[in-house]
Amino acid sequence: DSGVTQTPKHLITATGQRVTLRCSPRSGDLSVYWYQQSLDQGLQFLIQYYNGEERAKGNILERFSAQQFPDLHSELNLSSLELGDSALYFCASSVGGDGPYEQYFGPGTRLTVT
Amino acid sequence: GQQLNQSPQSMFIQEGEDVSMNCTSSSIFNTWLWYKQDPGEGPVLLIALYKAGELTSNGRLTAQFGITRKDSFLNISASIPSDVGIYFCAGLPSQGGSEKLVFGKGTKLTVNP
């Protein structure tokens, strides 16, 4: 158990809909990262938050947004969903700041768009 | 750019054999991490490396931070069926000042009992 929790575990929704994925980092970690992993693909970095502020942005679509709350949990919002958005979405956390930079991953949310 | 070339892409081995995989880049990295991912699960951190030349073991796993800081190696000795999975390397670039890891595309390991 990495200490990172993600809900829900599975999500099935229709095209055009909007969903919210939730992540709670390990105790003491200030940085949260979101990744997308499509079938048999590598990990695509979406976005990072550090202590409530956006820190780095990857290949995140404009239809996607995220935020980190004062209690450090984070939410990833996916809107106007398309079939191609079906994937595993992982959250990871790290201490942040000056390191160490080891990221610990949650169990993921499997999103299926039909 | 800051890309990681991970090889081999896949490996099919017999139980008991040793395994080697590596990651290389044209850029310098400050940190190397190795993860294992089981199907449908989140990647699990295996080993973290912070110094050039560092050699670190975790049970049957041994990883090294290359002297040039542009590569890293992971070895698994005496493989067992539960070693099956996808192994990812990840590096923290020395340039950029961010905490964003660069990931390799993974090595898929199959162990035949």
GROMACS .gro file of N, CA and C in nm, chain A residues 9 31 33 35 37 42-43 45 48 55 57 88 90 94 96-97 100-107 110, chain B residues 31 33 35 37 39-45 48 50 86 88 92 97-101 103-105 108:
model
  150
    9LYS      N    1  -1.269   0.358  -0.801
    9LYS     CA    2  -1.181   0.260  -0.862
    9LYS      C    3  -1.218   0.243  -1.011
   31SER      N    4   0.314   1.747  -0.289
   31SER     CA    5   0.298   1.746  -0.435
   31SER      C    6   0.206   1.632  -0.478
   33TYR      N    7   0.055   1.460  -0.849
   33TYR     CA    8   0.071   1.451  -0.993
   33TYR      C    9  -0.043   1.367  -1.050
   35TYR      N   10  -0.157   1.141  -1.394
   35TYR     CA   11  -0.110   1.074  -1.514
   35TYR      C   12  -0.226   1.002  -1.583
   37GLN      N   13  -0.293   0.677  -1.851
   37GLN     CA   14  -0.231   0.561  -1.914
   37GLN      C   15  -0.337   0.489  -1.997
   42GLY      N   16   0.246   0.394  -2.218
   42GLY     CA   17   0.320   0.444  -2.103
   42GLY      C   18   0.239   0.545  -2.025
   43LEU      N   19   0.304   0.604  -1.929
   43LEU     CA   20   0.240   0.703  -1.843
   43LEU      C   21   0.256   0.842  -1.903
   45PHE      N   22   0.213   1.227  -1.842
   45PHE     CA   23   0.200   1.326  -1.735
   45PHE      C   24   0.098   1.431  -1.775
   48GLN      N   25   0.080   1.880  -1.234
   48GLN     CA   26   0.130   1.868  -1.097
   48GLN      C   27   0.084   1.988  -1.015
   55ARG      N   28   0.204   2.354  -1.046
   55ARG     CA   29   0.349   2.360  -1.052
   55ARG      C   30   0.403   2.328  -1.192
   57LYS      N   31   0.277   2.157  -1.598
   57LYS     CA   32   0.170   2.112  -1.685
   57LYS      C   33   0.228   2.024  -1.794
   88LEU      N   34  -0.670   0.449  -1.785
   88LEU     CA   35  -0.643   0.449  -1.641
   88LEU      C   36  -0.586   0.585  -1.603
   90PHE      N   37  -0.397   0.783  -1.303
   90PHE     CA   38  -0.323   0.765  -1.179
   90PHE      C   39  -0.291   0.899  -1.116
   94SER      N   40   0.442   1.312  -0.387
   94SER     CA   41   0.580   1.316  -0.339
   94SER      C   42   0.591   1.426  -0.236
   96GLY      N   43   0.782   1.683  -0.248
   96GLY     CA   44   0.779   1.810  -0.317
   96GLY      C   45   0.887   1.904  -0.267
   97GLY      N   46   0.893   2.021  -0.327
   97GLY     CA   47   0.992   2.120  -0.288
   97GLY      C   48   1.132   2.076  -0.324
  100PRO      N   49   1.296   1.456  -0.115
  100PRO     CA   50   1.327   1.367  -0.227
  100PRO      C   51   1.215   1.362  -0.330
  101TYR      N   52   1.247   1.312  -0.450
  101TYR     CA   53   1.156   1.322  -0.562
  101TYR      C   54   1.088   1.192  -0.598
  102GLU      N   55   1.095   1.096  -0.510
  102GLU     CA   56   1.025   0.970  -0.535
  102GLU      C   57   0.876   0.994  -0.536
  103GLN      N   58   0.810   0.944  -0.641
  103GLN     CA   59   0.666   0.956  -0.651
  103GLN      C   60   0.603   0.823  -0.616
  104TYR      N   61   0.497   0.829  -0.536
  104TYR     CA   62   0.424   0.710  -0.496
  104TYR      C   63   0.286   0.715  -0.560
  105PHE      N   64   0.252   0.608  -0.628
  105PHE     CA   65   0.130   0.605  -0.708
  105PHE      C   66   0.013   0.543  -0.632
  106GLY      N   67  -0.105   0.595  -0.663
  106GLY     CA   68  -0.227   0.535  -0.614
  106GLY      C   69  -0.268   0.418  -0.701
  107PRO      N   70  -0.378   0.351  -0.665
  107PRO     CA   71  -0.422   0.233  -0.740
  107PRO      C   72  -0.489   0.265  -0.873
  110ARG      N   73  -1.008   0.354  -1.327
  110ARG     CA   74  -1.029   0.311  -1.465
  110ARG      C   75  -1.155   0.377  -1.519
  145THR      N   76   1.823   1.208  -1.072
  145THR     CA   77   1.761   1.100  -0.997
  145THR      C   78   1.710   0.996  -1.095
  147LEU      N   79   1.464   0.642  -1.095
  147LEU     CA   80   1.371   0.559  -1.019
  147LEU      C   81   1.329   0.441  -1.106
  149TYR      N   82   1.025   0.145  -1.133
  149TYR     CA   83   0.893   0.105  -1.088
  149TYR      C   84   0.854  -0.027  -1.155
  151GLN      N   85   0.487  -0.232  -1.254
  151GLN     CA   86   0.342  -0.220  -1.263
  151GLN      C   87   0.280  -0.353  -1.301
  153PRO      N   88  -0.076  -0.557  -1.411
  153PRO     CA   89  -0.191  -0.516  -1.494
  153PRO      C   90  -0.303  -0.453  -1.412
  154GLY      N   91  -0.347  -0.335  -1.454
  154GLY     CA   92  -0.458  -0.268  -1.389
  154GLY      C   93  -0.426  -0.206  -1.255
  155GLU      N   94  -0.299  -0.211  -1.214
  155GLU     CA   95  -0.260  -0.157  -1.084
  155GLU      C   96  -0.171  -0.035  -1.103
  156GLY      N   97  -0.146   0.037  -0.995
  156GLY     CA   98  -0.056   0.151  -1.002
  156GLY      C   99   0.089   0.107  -0.995
  157PRO      N  100   0.180   0.181  -1.056
  157PRO     CA  101   0.323   0.149  -1.047
  157PRO      C  102   0.370   0.151  -0.902
  158VAL      N  103   0.456   0.057  -0.870
  158VAL     CA  104   0.512   0.047  -0.735
  158VAL      C  105   0.660   0.079  -0.741
  159LEU      N  106   0.704   0.168  -0.658
  159LEU     CA  107   0.846   0.207  -0.656
  159LEU      C  108   0.931   0.092  -0.605
  162ALA      N  109   1.524   0.368  -0.575
  162ALA     CA  110   1.554   0.508  -0.605
  162ALA      C  111   1.705   0.528  -0.599
  164TYR      N  112   2.023   0.826  -0.636
  164TYR     CA  113   2.043   0.969  -0.630
  164TYR      C  114   2.185   1.015  -0.666
  200ILE      N  115   0.529  -0.498  -1.592
  200ILE     CA  116   0.596  -0.398  -1.673
  200ILE      C  117   0.685  -0.315  -1.582
  202PHE      N  118   0.918   0.014  -1.537
  202PHE     CA  119   0.940   0.148  -1.590
  202PHE      C  120   1.060   0.211  -1.521
  206LEU      N  121   1.471   1.222  -1.315
  206LEU     CA  122   1.447   1.364  -1.290
  206LEU      C  123   1.558   1.441  -1.361
  211GLY      N  124   1.459   2.254  -1.339
  211GLY     CA  125   1.421   2.295  -1.206
  211GLY      C  126   1.285   2.247  -1.159
  212SER      N  127   1.225   2.153  -1.235
  212SER     CA  128   1.095   2.105  -1.191
  212SER      C  129   1.109   1.967  -1.128
  213GLU      N  130   1.002   1.921  -1.070
  213GLU     CA  131   1.000   1.788  -1.011
  213GLU      C  132   0.934   1.688  -1.103
  214LYS      N  133   0.918   1.726  -1.230
  214LYS     CA  134   0.847   1.640  -1.324
  214LYS      C  135   0.938   1.527  -1.371
  215LEU      N  136   0.896   1.404  -1.344
  215LEU     CA  137   0.973   1.289  -1.388
  215LEU      C  138   0.950   1.262  -1.537
  217PHE      N  139   0.942   0.947  -1.793
  217PHE     CA  140   0.927   0.802  -1.784
  217PHE      C  141   0.970   0.735  -1.914
  218GLY      N  142   1.031   0.617  -1.900
  218GLY     CA  143   1.053   0.531  -2.015
  218GLY      C  144   0.923   0.464  -2.053
  219LYS      N  145   0.921   0.396  -2.168
  219LYS     CA  146   0.799   0.333  -2.217
  219LYS      C  147   0.775   0.195  -2.156
  222LYS      N  148   0.826  -0.504  -2.073
  222LYS     CA  149   0.727  -0.603  -2.032
  222LYS      C  150   0.797  -0.736  -2.011
   0.00000   0.00000   0.00000
